[in-house]
Coordinates of C-alpha atoms in Angstrom, one line a residue:
M340 CA -0.1 163.1 67.5
A341 CA -0.4 159.4 67.7
N342 CA 2.1 159.0 64.9
A343 CA 4.5 161.3 66.5
G344 CA 4.4 159.3 69.8
E345 CA 4.9 156.1 67.8
N346 CA 7.9 157.6 66.0
T347 CA 9.4 158.7 69.3
R348 CA 9.1 155.2 70.7
I349 CA 10.6 153.7 67.6
R350 CA 13.6 156.1 67.8
S351 CA 14.0 155.2 71.5
K352 CA 14.1 151.5 70.8
T353 CA 16.5 152.1 67.9
V354 CA 18.8 154.0 70.2
V355 CA 18.6 151.3 72.9
I356 CA 19.3 148.6 70.2
S357 CA 22.2 150.6 68.8
V358 CA 23.7 151.2 72.3
F359 CA 23.2 147.5 73.1
S360 CA 24.7 146.5 69.8
V361 CA 27.7 148.8 70.5
M362 CA 28.1 147.3 73.9
I363 CA 28.0 143.8 72.5
G364 CA 30.4 144.8 69.8
A365 CA 32.7 146.3 72.4
V366 CA 32.6 143.2 74.5
F367 CA 33.2 141.1 71.4
I368 CA 36.2 143.3 70.5
V369 CA 37.6 143.1 74.0
Y370 CA 37.3 139.3 74.0
A371 CA 38.7 139.1 70.5
L372 CA 41.7 141.2 71.5
R373 CA 42.2 139.2 74.7
L374 CA 42.0 135.9 72.7
F375 CA 44.5 137.3 70.2
S376 CA 46.8 138.4 73.0
M377 CA 46.6 135.0 74.7
Q378 CA 46.9 132.9 71.5
V379 CA 49.3 135.0 69.5
I380 CA 51.2 137.5 71.6
H381 CA 51.5 135.5 74.8
G382 CA 50.7 132.1 73.4
N383 CA 54.1 130.5 74.0
A384 CA 54.1 131.6 77.7
Y385 CA 50.6 130.2 78.3
R386 CA 51.4 127.0 76.5
T387 CA 54.5 126.6 78.6
Q388 CA 52.5 127.3 81.8
S389 CA 49.9 124.8 80.7
R390 CA 52.6 122.1 80.2
V391 CA 54.0 122.8 83.6
V392 CA 50.7 122.5 85.3
S393 CA 49.7 119.4 83.4
T394 CA 53.0 117.4 83.5
R395 CA 55.0 115.9 86.2
N396 CA 58.8 115.9 85.7
T397 CA 60.9 113.1 87.3
V398 CA 64.6 113.5 87.3
I399 CA 66.6 110.5 85.9
T400 CA 69.9 110.6 87.7
A401 CA 73.0 110.6 85.5
Q402 CA 75.8 108.3 86.3
R403 CA 79.1 109.9 87.3
G404 CA 82.0 109.4 85.0
E405 CA 84.2 106.4 85.7
I406 CA 87.9 106.6 86.6
Y407 CA 90.7 104.4 85.2
D408 CA 94.4 104.1 85.8
R409 CA 97.1 105.3 83.4
N410 CA 96.9 102.4 81.0
N411 CA 93.1 102.9 80.6
N412 CA 92.5 99.2 81.3
A413 CA 92.1 99.0 85.1
A414 CA 89.0 100.5 86.5
L415 CA 89.5 102.4 89.8
V416 CA 85.9 103.7 90.2
I417 CA 82.7 102.6 88.5
N418 CA 79.0 102.8 89.2
T419 CA 76.8 100.0 90.4
D420 CA 73.0 99.8 90.4
S421 CA 71.5 100.9 93.7
F422 CA 67.8 101.4 94.3
A423 CA 65.6 103.9 96.2
I424 CA 62.1 103.2 97.4
E425 CA 59.6 106.0 96.7
V426 CA 56.0 106.5 97.8
V427 CA 53.2 108.6 96.3
P428 CA 51.1 109.2 99.4
G429 CA 48.0 110.2 97.6
E430 CA 47.8 106.8 95.9
I431 CA 47.4 105.0 99.2
P432 CA 43.8 104.8 100.4
A433 CA 43.4 106.6 103.6
D434 CA 42.1 103.6 105.5
E435 CA 45.0 101.5 104.2
Y436 CA 47.9 103.8 105.1
D437 CA 49.0 102.1 108.3
T438 CA 48.8 98.7 106.7
V439 CA 50.8 99.7 103.7
S440 CA 53.5 101.5 105.7
T441 CA 53.8 98.6 108.1
K442 CA 54.3 96.1 105.3
L443 CA 56.8 98.4 103.6
A444 CA 58.8 98.9 106.8
D445 CA 59.0 95.1 107.2
Y446 CA 60.3 94.6 103.7
L447 CA 62.9 97.4 104.2
G448 CA 63.9 96.2 107.6
I449 CA 63.2 99.6 109.2
K450 CA 60.8 100.9 111.8
K451 CA 57.4 102.2 110.6
S452 CA 58.1 105.4 112.4
E453 CA 60.9 106.1 109.9
I454 CA 58.4 105.9 107.1
D455 CA 55.9 108.1 109.1
A456 CA 58.7 110.7 109.5
A457 CA 59.3 110.7 105.8
I458 CA 55.6 111.0 105.0
P459 CA 54.1 113.3 107.7
Q460 CA 50.3 113.7 108.1
N461 CA 50.1 117.0 106.1
I462 CA 51.4 115.4 102.8
R463 CA 49.5 112.1 102.9
R464 CA 47.0 113.4 100.2
S465 CA 49.8 114.7 98.0
F466 CA 50.7 113.0 94.7
S467 CA 54.3 114.1 94.8
R468 CA 56.9 111.4 95.2
V469 CA 58.7 110.9 98.5
T470 CA 61.9 108.9 98.9
V471 CA 61.7 106.8 102.0
K472 CA 65.0 104.8 101.7
T473 CA 68.1 104.8 99.5
N474 CA 70.8 102.2 98.8
V475 CA 68.3 99.4 98.9
P476 CA 69.8 96.0 97.9
F477 CA 68.5 94.3 94.8
E478 CA 67.1 91.4 96.7
V479 CA 64.9 93.7 98.8
V480 CA 63.7 95.5 95.7
S481 CA 62.8 92.2 94.0
N482 CA 60.8 91.2 97.1
I483 CA 58.9 94.5 97.0
A484 CA 58.4 94.3 93.2
E485 CA 56.7 90.9 93.6
N486 CA 54.3 92.4 96.1
L487 CA 53.5 95.8 94.6
Y488 CA 49.8 94.8 94.4
D489 CA 49.6 95.0 98.2
L490 CA 51.6 98.2 98.3
P491 CA 49.7 100.9 96.4
G492 CA 51.7 104.1 95.9
V493 CA 55.0 102.3 96.3
S494 CA 57.6 102.2 93.6
Y495 CA 61.3 101.9 93.1
V496 CA 63.9 103.7 91.0
S497 CA 67.5 103.0 90.1
K498 CA 70.0 105.4 91.5
P499 CA 73.6 104.6 90.6
M500 CA 76.0 104.3 93.5
R501 CA 79.8 104.9 93.5
N502 CA 81.8 101.6 93.7
Y503 CA 85.5 102.1 94.5
I504 CA 87.2 99.0 93.0
E505 CA 90.5 100.0 94.5
T506 CA 90.6 101.2 98.1
G507 CA 93.4 101.3 100.6
S508 CA 96.0 103.8 99.5
F509 CA 94.0 104.7 96.5
S510 CA 91.4 106.4 98.7
H511 CA 93.4 109.5 99.3
I512 CA 93.8 109.9 95.6
L513 CA 90.3 109.1 94.5
G514 CA 88.4 110.7 97.5
Y515 CA 84.7 110.0 97.9
V516 CA 81.3 111.5 97.2
G517 CA 78.3 112.6 99.4
N518 CA 75.1 114.6 99.4
I519 CA 75.6 118.3 98.6
T520 CA 75.4 120.5 101.7
R521 CA 73.6 123.8 102.0
E522 CA 76.8 125.7 101.9
E523 CA 78.0 123.9 98.7
Y524 CA 74.6 124.4 97.0
A525 CA 74.7 128.1 97.8
L526 CA 78.0 128.3 95.9
M527 CA 77.2 125.9 93.1
Y528 CA 73.5 126.3 92.3
N529 CA 74.2 128.4 89.2
Q530 CA 76.6 125.7 87.9
G531 CA 73.8 123.2 87.2
Y532 CA 73.7 121.5 90.6
S533 CA 70.5 120.8 92.5
N534 CA 69.8 120.5 96.2
T535 CA 69.8 116.7 95.7
S536 CA 73.1 116.4 93.8
I537 CA 75.8 114.0 94.8
V538 CA 79.1 115.8 94.7
G539 CA 82.8 115.0 95.2
K540 CA 84.0 115.6 98.8
N541 CA 87.7 114.9 98.4
G542 CA 90.5 113.8 96.1
I543 CA 89.9 113.5 92.3
E544 CA 86.1 113.2 92.9
K545 CA 86.1 116.7 94.2
Q546 CA 88.9 118.2 92.0
Y547 CA 87.1 117.2 88.8
D548 CA 83.5 117.0 90.0
S549 CA 82.3 119.2 87.1
L550 CA 83.7 116.7 84.6
L551 CA 82.4 113.6 86.5
Q552 CA 78.9 115.0 87.2
G553 CA 77.2 114.2 83.9
K554 CA 73.8 115.7 83.0
D555 CA 70.5 114.4 84.6
G556 CA 67.8 113.2 82.3
L557 CA 64.0 113.9 82.6
E558 CA 60.8 111.8 82.4
Q559 CA 57.7 113.8 81.7
R560 CA 54.2 112.4 82.4
T561 CA 50.7 114.0 82.0
I562 CA 48.8 114.4 85.3
D563 CA 45.3 115.5 86.2
A564 CA 44.3 118.4 88.5
R565 CA 44.9 116.3 91.6
G566 CA 48.4 115.2 90.4
R567 CA 47.4 111.7 89.4
I568 CA 49.2 110.3 86.4
I569 CA 47.1 109.9 83.2
S570 CA 48.1 106.7 81.4
E571 CA 50.1 107.5 78.3
P572 CA 53.7 106.9 77.2
P573 CA 56.1 109.3 79.0
T574 CA 58.4 111.7 77.3
I575 CA 62.0 110.8 78.2
R576 CA 65.1 112.9 77.9
P577 CA 67.9 110.4 78.6
P578 CA 70.7 111.3 81.0
E579 CA 74.2 112.0 79.9
M580 CA 77.0 110.1 81.8
G581 CA 79.9 112.2 83.1
K582 CA 83.3 112.1 81.4
K583 CA 85.7 109.2 81.8
L584 CA 88.9 110.2 83.6
V585 CA 92.2 108.4 83.0
L586 CA 94.7 109.1 85.7
T587 CA 98.5 109.0 85.7
I588 CA 98.5 106.5 88.5
D589 CA 100.0 103.1 87.7
T590 CA 98.0 100.5 89.6
N591 CA 100.9 98.1 89.9
I592 CA 103.3 100.7 91.2
Q593 CA 100.7 102.0 93.6
K594 CA 100.2 98.6 95.1
L595 CA 103.9 98.0 95.1
A596 CA 104.5 101.2 97.0
E597 CA 101.6 100.5 99.4
K598 CA 103.1 97.2 100.4
A599 CA 106.6 98.5 100.6
L600 CA 105.5 101.1 103.1
G601 CA 103.4 98.6 104.9
N602 CA 101.6 99.5 108.1
R603 CA 104.0 102.3 108.9
I604 CA 102.8 105.8 109.4
G605 CA 104.2 107.8 106.5
A606 CA 104.0 108.5 102.8
V607 CA 105.5 107.6 99.4
V608 CA 105.4 109.6 96.2
V609 CA 106.5 108.2 92.9
L610 CA 107.0 110.7 90.1
K611 CA 107.9 110.7 86.4
P612 CA 110.1 113.8 86.6
S613 CA 110.2 114.4 82.8
T614 CA 106.4 115.1 82.7
G615 CA 105.3 115.6 86.3
E616 CA 103.0 112.6 86.2
V617 CA 102.3 111.0 89.6
L618 CA 102.8 107.2 89.2
A619 CA 101.9 106.4 92.8
M620 CA 100.9 108.3 96.0
V621 CA 100.6 106.4 99.2
S622 CA 99.7 107.8 102.6
Y623 CA 99.3 105.5 105.6
P624 CA 97.0 105.1 107.5
Y625 CA 94.3 105.2 104.9
F626 CA 90.5 104.5 104.7
D627 CA 88.0 102.8 102.5
S628 CA 86.1 105.2 100.2
N629 CA 83.2 102.8 100.1
L630 CA 82.4 103.5 103.7
F631 CA 80.7 106.7 102.6
N632 CA 78.1 104.8 100.6
R633 CA 76.7 103.2 103.7
E634 CA 73.7 104.3 105.7
N635 CA 75.8 104.9 108.8
S636 CA 78.4 106.9 106.9
S637 CA 78.3 109.8 109.4
E638 CA 79.2 107.3 112.2
E639 CA 82.1 105.9 110.1
Y640 CA 83.3 109.5 109.3
S641 CA 83.2 110.3 113.0
K642 CA 85.4 107.3 113.8
L643 CA 87.9 108.3 111.2
T644 CA 88.1 111.9 112.6
Q645 CA 88.7 110.6 116.1
D646 CA 91.5 108.2 115.2
Q647 CA 94.7 109.5 116.7
Y648 CA 96.7 108.7 113.5
N649 CA 94.2 110.6 111.3
P650 CA 93.5 108.3 108.4
L651 CA 91.8 111.0 106.4
L652 CA 95.0 113.0 106.2
N653 CA 96.9 112.6 102.9
R654 CA 100.4 112.9 104.3
A655 CA 101.9 113.0 100.8
V656 CA 100.5 116.5 100.1
N657 CA 98.9 117.8 103.3
A658 CA 101.5 117.0 105.9
A659 CA 104.7 119.1 106.2
Y660 CA 107.8 117.7 107.9
P661 CA 111.3 119.0 108.4
P662 CA 113.1 117.9 105.2
A663 CA 116.3 117.2 107.3
S664 CA 119.4 116.2 105.3
T665 CA 117.5 115.9 102.0
F666 CA 117.8 119.7 102.0
K667 CA 121.6 119.2 101.5
I668 CA 120.7 118.8 97.8
V669 CA 119.6 122.4 97.8
M670 CA 122.7 123.4 99.8
S671 CA 124.9 121.6 97.3
A672 CA 123.4 123.5 94.4
A673 CA 124.0 126.8 96.2
I674 CA 127.6 125.9 97.1
L675 CA 128.5 125.0 93.6
A676 CA 126.6 127.9 91.9
E677 CA 128.0 130.5 94.4
K678 CA 131.5 129.0 94.4
S679 CA 131.4 129.2 98.2
L680 CA 134.5 127.0 98.4
P681 CA 136.4 124.7 96.1
T682 CA 134.9 121.2 96.0
Y683 CA 138.3 119.7 96.9
E684 CA 138.7 121.9 100.0
K685 CA 138.2 119.9 103.2
I686 CA 136.5 120.8 106.5
E687 CA 137.3 119.0 109.7
C688 CA 134.5 117.2 111.4
S689 CA 135.4 116.2 115.0
G690 CA 131.9 115.1 115.9
D691 CA 130.8 118.4 117.5
M692 CA 131.3 122.1 117.2
E693 CA 130.8 125.0 119.6
Y694 CA 128.9 128.1 118.6
G695 CA 127.1 130.8 120.5
G696 CA 127.7 129.1 123.8
R697 CA 126.2 125.8 122.6
V698 CA 127.7 122.6 121.5
F699 CA 126.3 121.2 118.2
H700 CA 126.7 117.5 117.5
C701 CA 127.1 115.8 114.1
W702 CA 124.5 113.2 114.8
I703 CA 125.5 110.8 112.0
L704 CA 128.9 110.0 113.6
R705 CA 129.5 111.3 117.0
P706 CA 133.3 110.7 117.0
G707 CA 133.5 112.7 113.8
H708 CA 134.0 112.1 110.1
G709 CA 137.5 113.6 110.0
R710 CA 138.4 115.8 107.0
L711 CA 135.7 115.8 104.3
D712 CA 135.6 117.5 100.9
F713 CA 132.3 118.4 99.1
K714 CA 131.5 115.0 97.6
N715 CA 132.2 113.1 100.8
A716 CA 130.3 115.6 103.0
L717 CA 127.2 114.9 100.9
A718 CA 127.8 111.1 100.9
Q719 CA 128.3 110.9 104.6
S720 CA 125.7 113.6 105.3
C721 CA 128.0 115.5 107.6
D722 CA 126.2 118.2 109.5
I723 CA 129.3 120.2 110.5
Y724 CA 130.3 120.7 106.9
Y725 CA 127.0 122.2 106.0
W726 CA 126.7 124.2 109.3
Q727 CA 130.0 125.9 108.6
V728 CA 129.4 126.6 104.9
G729 CA 125.8 127.7 105.5
R730 CA 126.7 130.1 108.3
E731 CA 130.0 131.5 107.1
K732 CA 129.8 131.3 103.3
L733 CA 126.1 131.5 102.2
G734 CA 123.9 133.1 104.8
V735 CA 120.1 132.9 105.3
D736 CA 119.2 135.1 102.3
K737 CA 121.2 133.2 99.8
I738 CA 120.0 129.8 101.1
A739 CA 116.4 131.1 100.9
E740 CA 117.0 132.1 97.3
Y741 CA 118.0 128.6 96.3
A742 CA 115.3 127.0 98.5
K743 CA 112.7 129.1 96.5
M744 CA 114.2 127.9 93.2
F745 CA 113.5 124.3 94.3
G746 CA 109.9 125.2 95.3
Y747 CA 110.2 125.4 99.1
G748 CA 107.4 127.4 100.8
Q749 CA 105.3 127.4 97.6
S750 CA 102.4 125.3 96.4
A751 CA 103.3 122.3 94.2
Q752 CA 100.0 123.0 92.4
I753 CA 99.1 119.4 92.1
D754 CA 95.5 118.8 90.9
L755 CA 94.1 117.9 94.3
P756 CA 91.6 120.1 96.3
S757 CA 94.0 120.8 99.1
Q758 CA 97.7 120.8 99.8
S759 CA 100.2 122.3 102.2
R760 CA 102.7 124.9 101.0
G761 CA 105.3 123.9 103.6
F762 CA 107.4 126.7 105.0
F763 CA 110.8 128.3 104.6
P764 CA 111.8 131.0 107.0
S765 CA 113.5 134.3 106.6
A766 CA 115.2 136.8 109.0
E767 CA 112.3 139.2 108.5
W768 CA 109.7 136.6 109.2
K769 CA 111.3 135.6 112.5
E770 CA 111.5 139.3 113.6
R771 CA 107.8 139.8 112.8
R772 CA 106.7 136.5 114.3
Y773 CA 108.8 136.3 117.4
H774 CA 110.3 139.8 117.7
E775 CA 113.8 138.2 117.7
R776 CA 116.9 138.7 115.6
W777 CA 117.9 136.0 113.2
L778 CA 121.0 134.2 114.6
G779 CA 123.8 132.2 113.2
G780 CA 122.3 129.2 115.0
D781 CA 119.2 129.7 112.9
T782 CA 121.2 129.6 109.7
M783 CA 122.9 126.4 110.9
A784 CA 119.5 124.8 111.5
I785 CA 118.1 125.6 108.0
S786 CA 121.4 124.5 106.4
I787 CA 120.5 120.9 107.4
G788 CA 116.8 121.1 106.8
Q789 CA 115.8 121.6 110.4
G790 CA 114.6 124.6 112.4
Y791 CA 111.5 126.3 111.0
T792 CA 111.8 124.6 107.6
T793 CA 109.0 122.2 106.6
A794 CA 108.0 120.5 103.3
T795 CA 105.6 117.9 102.1
P796 CA 106.8 114.6 100.6
L797 CA 105.6 115.8 97.2
Q798 CA 107.7 119.0 97.5
V799 CA 110.7 116.9 98.5
A800 CA 110.1 114.6 95.5
N801 CA 110.1 117.7 93.3
V802 CA 113.6 118.6 94.6
M803 CA 114.9 115.3 93.2
A804 CA 112.9 115.8 90.1
M805 CA 114.8 119.0 89.4
V806 CA 118.1 117.2 89.8
A807 CA 116.9 114.3 87.5
N808 CA 115.8 116.9 84.9
S809 CA 119.0 119.0 85.2
G810 CA 117.2 122.1 86.4
V811 CA 113.4 121.8 85.6
I812 CA 110.4 120.8 87.8
Y813 CA 107.2 120.0 86.0
K814 CA 103.9 120.6 87.7
P815 CA 102.9 117.3 89.3
H816 CA 99.5 116.1 88.1
I817 CA 97.2 113.1 88.6
L818 CA 94.8 113.5 85.6
K819 CA 96.3 112.2 82.4
E820 CA 93.3 112.2 80.0
V821 CA 89.6 113.0 79.6
R822 CA 87.6 110.6 77.4
D823 CA 84.1 110.2 76.1
P824 CA 82.2 107.7 78.3
S825 CA 80.5 106.1 75.4
T826 CA 83.0 106.0 72.6
D827 CA 86.2 106.3 74.6
E828 CA 87.2 109.1 72.2
L829 CA 90.1 111.1 73.6
L830 CA 88.8 114.6 74.4
E831 CA 91.7 116.2 76.3
T832 CA 95.3 115.4 77.3
V833 CA 97.2 117.0 80.1
E834 CA 100.4 118.3 78.8
P835 CA 103.6 118.8 80.9
E836 CA 103.8 122.3 82.4
V837 CA 107.0 123.9 83.8
L838 CA 106.6 124.8 87.5
H839 CA 110.2 125.8 88.3
K840 CA 113.2 126.3 86.2
S841 CA 116.8 127.1 87.2
D842 CA 119.5 128.9 85.2
L843 CA 122.3 126.9 86.7
D844 CA 124.9 125.4 84.4
D845 CA 124.5 121.8 83.3
A846 CA 127.9 121.1 84.8
I847 CA 126.5 121.8 88.3
W848 CA 123.6 119.4 87.8
K849 CA 126.0 116.7 86.5
E850 CA 128.2 117.2 89.6
I851 CA 125.2 116.8 91.9
Q852 CA 123.9 113.8 90.0
D853 CA 127.3 112.1 90.3
D854 CA 127.7 112.9 93.9
L855 CA 124.3 111.5 94.7
R856 CA 125.3 108.3 93.0
Y857 CA 128.5 108.3 95.0
T858 CA 126.2 108.6 98.1
V859 CA 124.7 105.3 97.2
T860 CA 127.9 103.4 96.3
D861 CA 130.2 104.8 99.0
G862 CA 128.0 106.6 101.5
A863 CA 125.8 105.6 104.4
T864 CA 123.2 103.9 102.1
R865 CA 125.5 101.5 100.3
H866 CA 124.0 98.5 102.0
S867 CA 120.3 99.4 102.2
L868 CA 120.2 100.7 98.6
A869 CA 122.3 97.9 97.0
N870 CA 120.6 97.0 93.8
R871 CA 121.8 95.0 90.7
T872 CA 118.7 95.8 88.6
V873 CA 119.1 99.6 88.4
K874 CA 121.6 102.3 89.4
M875 CA 120.2 104.8 91.9
A876 CA 121.2 108.3 93.0
A877 CA 119.8 109.1 96.5
K878 CA 119.9 111.1 99.7
T879 CA 118.8 110.2 103.1
G880 CA 117.3 112.5 105.8
T881 CA 116.7 112.1 109.5
A882 CA 114.5 114.7 111.0
E883 CA 114.4 115.5 114.7
V884 CA 111.0 115.1 116.3
N885 CA 109.7 116.6 119.5
G886 CA 107.7 114.2 121.6
Y887 CA 109.5 111.0 120.7
K888 CA 112.7 110.3 122.7
D889 CA 115.6 109.2 120.4
S890 CA 113.2 109.0 117.4
W891 CA 113.2 110.6 114.0
H892 CA 111.3 110.9 110.9
S893 CA 113.2 109.0 108.3
W894 CA 113.5 110.2 104.6
L895 CA 114.9 108.5 101.5
L896 CA 114.9 110.5 98.3
A897 CA 116.1 108.8 95.1
Y898 CA 115.9 108.7 91.3
A899 CA 116.8 106.0 88.9
P900 CA 118.3 105.1 86.5
W901 CA 121.2 107.4 87.4
D902 CA 122.8 106.7 84.0
G903 CA 119.6 106.8 81.9
P904 CA 117.9 109.6 80.0
P905 CA 115.6 111.9 81.9
E906 CA 112.5 110.5 80.2
D907 CA 113.3 107.1 81.6
R908 CA 113.8 108.2 85.1
V909 CA 111.6 107.8 88.1
V910 CA 111.7 109.7 91.4
V911 CA 110.7 108.1 94.7
A912 CA 110.3 110.0 98.0
T913 CA 109.6 108.0 101.1
I914 CA 109.1 109.2 104.7
V915 CA 108.5 107.0 107.7
E916 CA 107.3 108.9 110.7
A917 CA 108.8 108.7 114.2
A918 CA 105.6 107.0 115.5
N919 CA 106.8 103.8 114.0
I920 CA 109.0 101.2 115.7
W921 CA 111.7 101.1 113.0
E922 CA 112.0 104.5 111.3
S923 CA 114.9 103.6 109.0
W924 CA 112.6 101.4 106.9
S925 CA 112.4 104.2 104.3
N926 CA 115.7 103.1 102.7
Y927 CA 114.5 99.5 102.3
A928 CA 111.0 100.6 101.1
T929 CA 112.5 102.8 98.4
N930 CA 114.8 100.0 97.2
I931 CA 111.9 97.6 97.0
I932 CA 109.9 100.1 95.0
M933 CA 112.8 100.7 92.5
Q934 CA 113.4 97.0 92.1
G935 CA 109.7 96.4 91.4
I936 CA 109.4 99.2 88.9
F937 CA 112.5 98.4 86.8
A938 CA 112.3 94.6 87.1
N939 CA 108.5 94.7 86.5
Q940 CA 108.0 92.8 89.7
T941 CA 105.4 92.6 92.5
Y942 CA 106.3 93.5 96.0
E943 CA 106.9 89.8 96.9
E944 CA 109.0 89.2 93.8
A945 CA 111.1 92.3 94.5
V946 CA 111.7 91.3 98.1
A947 CA 112.8 87.9 97.0
A948 CA 115.1 89.3 94.3
L949 CA 116.8 91.6 96.8
G950 CA 117.2 88.7 99.2
W951 CA 115.4 90.5 102.0
Q952 CA 113.0 87.9 103.2
Y953 CA 114.6 87.9 106.6
L954 CA 113.9 91.6 106.9
I955 CA 110.3 91.3 106.0
N956 CA 109.8 88.6 108.7
N957 CA 111.6 90.6 111.3
H958 CA 109.4 92.1 114.0
R959 CA 111.1 95.5 113.6
T960 CA 109.3 96.0 110.3
S961 CA 105.9 96.2 112.0
G962 CA 103.8 99.3 112.1
A963 CA 103.1 102.2 114.4
R964 CA 104.3 102.0 118.0
I965 CA 101.5 101.8 120.6
E966 CA 102.3 104.0 123.5

């Protein structure tokens, strides 16, 4: 019996030991499987998470790409060193916070309350970096660096700042940069932008922001559980600078055109018609792109927006004006192509004509031009000639057809972030818009570039480009090349692209070219466009303006050399608004620009060569009238 009981106890112990062994084995297997899962199956994920937890990543801001003029030797926009002051609140002893922040505020020349606002109470034990001030001058940073022992938790980092070497009229072309807005970030976050990115806001800076951006670098440091840096060499991924852009703009021609226009509200466009390259684009008044790098940039922006002459408006591409008599180039092409009347047939201009119960005056010469044929009607810019032909021979639909051929009412597709399409009316449009029939008087108005017709200076320049090219308009562009920022290797070249092309005979274009030359030699511009250096073909335009009594927008549209090959030609379109004291300056400004380009002269040299010093010193050449 005793042996049986002993055996039972032994078996019970054996079972317990077996069960316990099984349990231990099961636990071991579970842990082994878990360890296998963590190290083998999910090892990469845990290692990544471990690195994230144990490292601090600091972004190294990439420099934006630089911008150069067409010869790739004159910098228009570069980067300069700018510094930001950062604070790690957790590294400041609690009892020293007020002392440190007061000293830092004194060095930075700001109020202590500004630092307190950047570092509120709830983050003062955090080991995350906080930027308390940007665009800090080097002298201030040097002073802080010499006293870092008394400023625990304070450090400085280099943050490149945009430096616009050329401002004035260049600012509308180049644009400016600023902090990305919430709306912009919502649209661009999946394109590599962050909520702290600096982005282009206007001009080339905005149009080609993706090329100029570059790629930020990264500095990785190991930190402890509280976020404090553990001393060891950091891992650095260097930033990549943005691409270098070479523009079509010629710095010398840009400055020449800027001075030729002077302080007169208006615009100048200089085109290379055989390629569509923009050699110069001036809009006055202008602004300084460097204003937006300052701490009070919002105040500066507010002042610009409140200026009655709107310096932020690029009048060359975003302002649309009545093209006035420059539109007679379009009319001339239509008359010749449609054979509306023989070029030798004359129309009587008595100075006025009656139609629809109204009297229309030929404003150029009130007593009348007498009997004019096609060539002299263009040279003398006779309104009555074009009124009659437009109303009686062509009609609104045919005129609209040729206006479209020249690009009226359509985008010029220049590589800028915004541009006006201008407008060209139709009978259907007027009926929808005003519920009125199209009348003969409306046709007369559009025949001389008035009425509802509007165009930008760039669109008007394209009209002359088509003449200079004998029937082709190339898409105007400002970007010429994209280059590697380190090696200057050519990465991309912008090739000419046809925007509009006509099927008119070469003989028609030759006739228009010759007649526009005759306009200079024997027309109303024979004195203001007299030039011994280069032969020009040109057309004036004087647009009626509401709001200014006896005042007009003044156009001058020209190309030169008239007798040279298309690849050597340059188109200049100049408009001087009615807000100026002497509107007819557009003729003289254009002649100065042509003289400077083809004689390779500065503005001052061109004025001297033309013998116009007396004009430059005349008070009538001053800027905008002050009402």
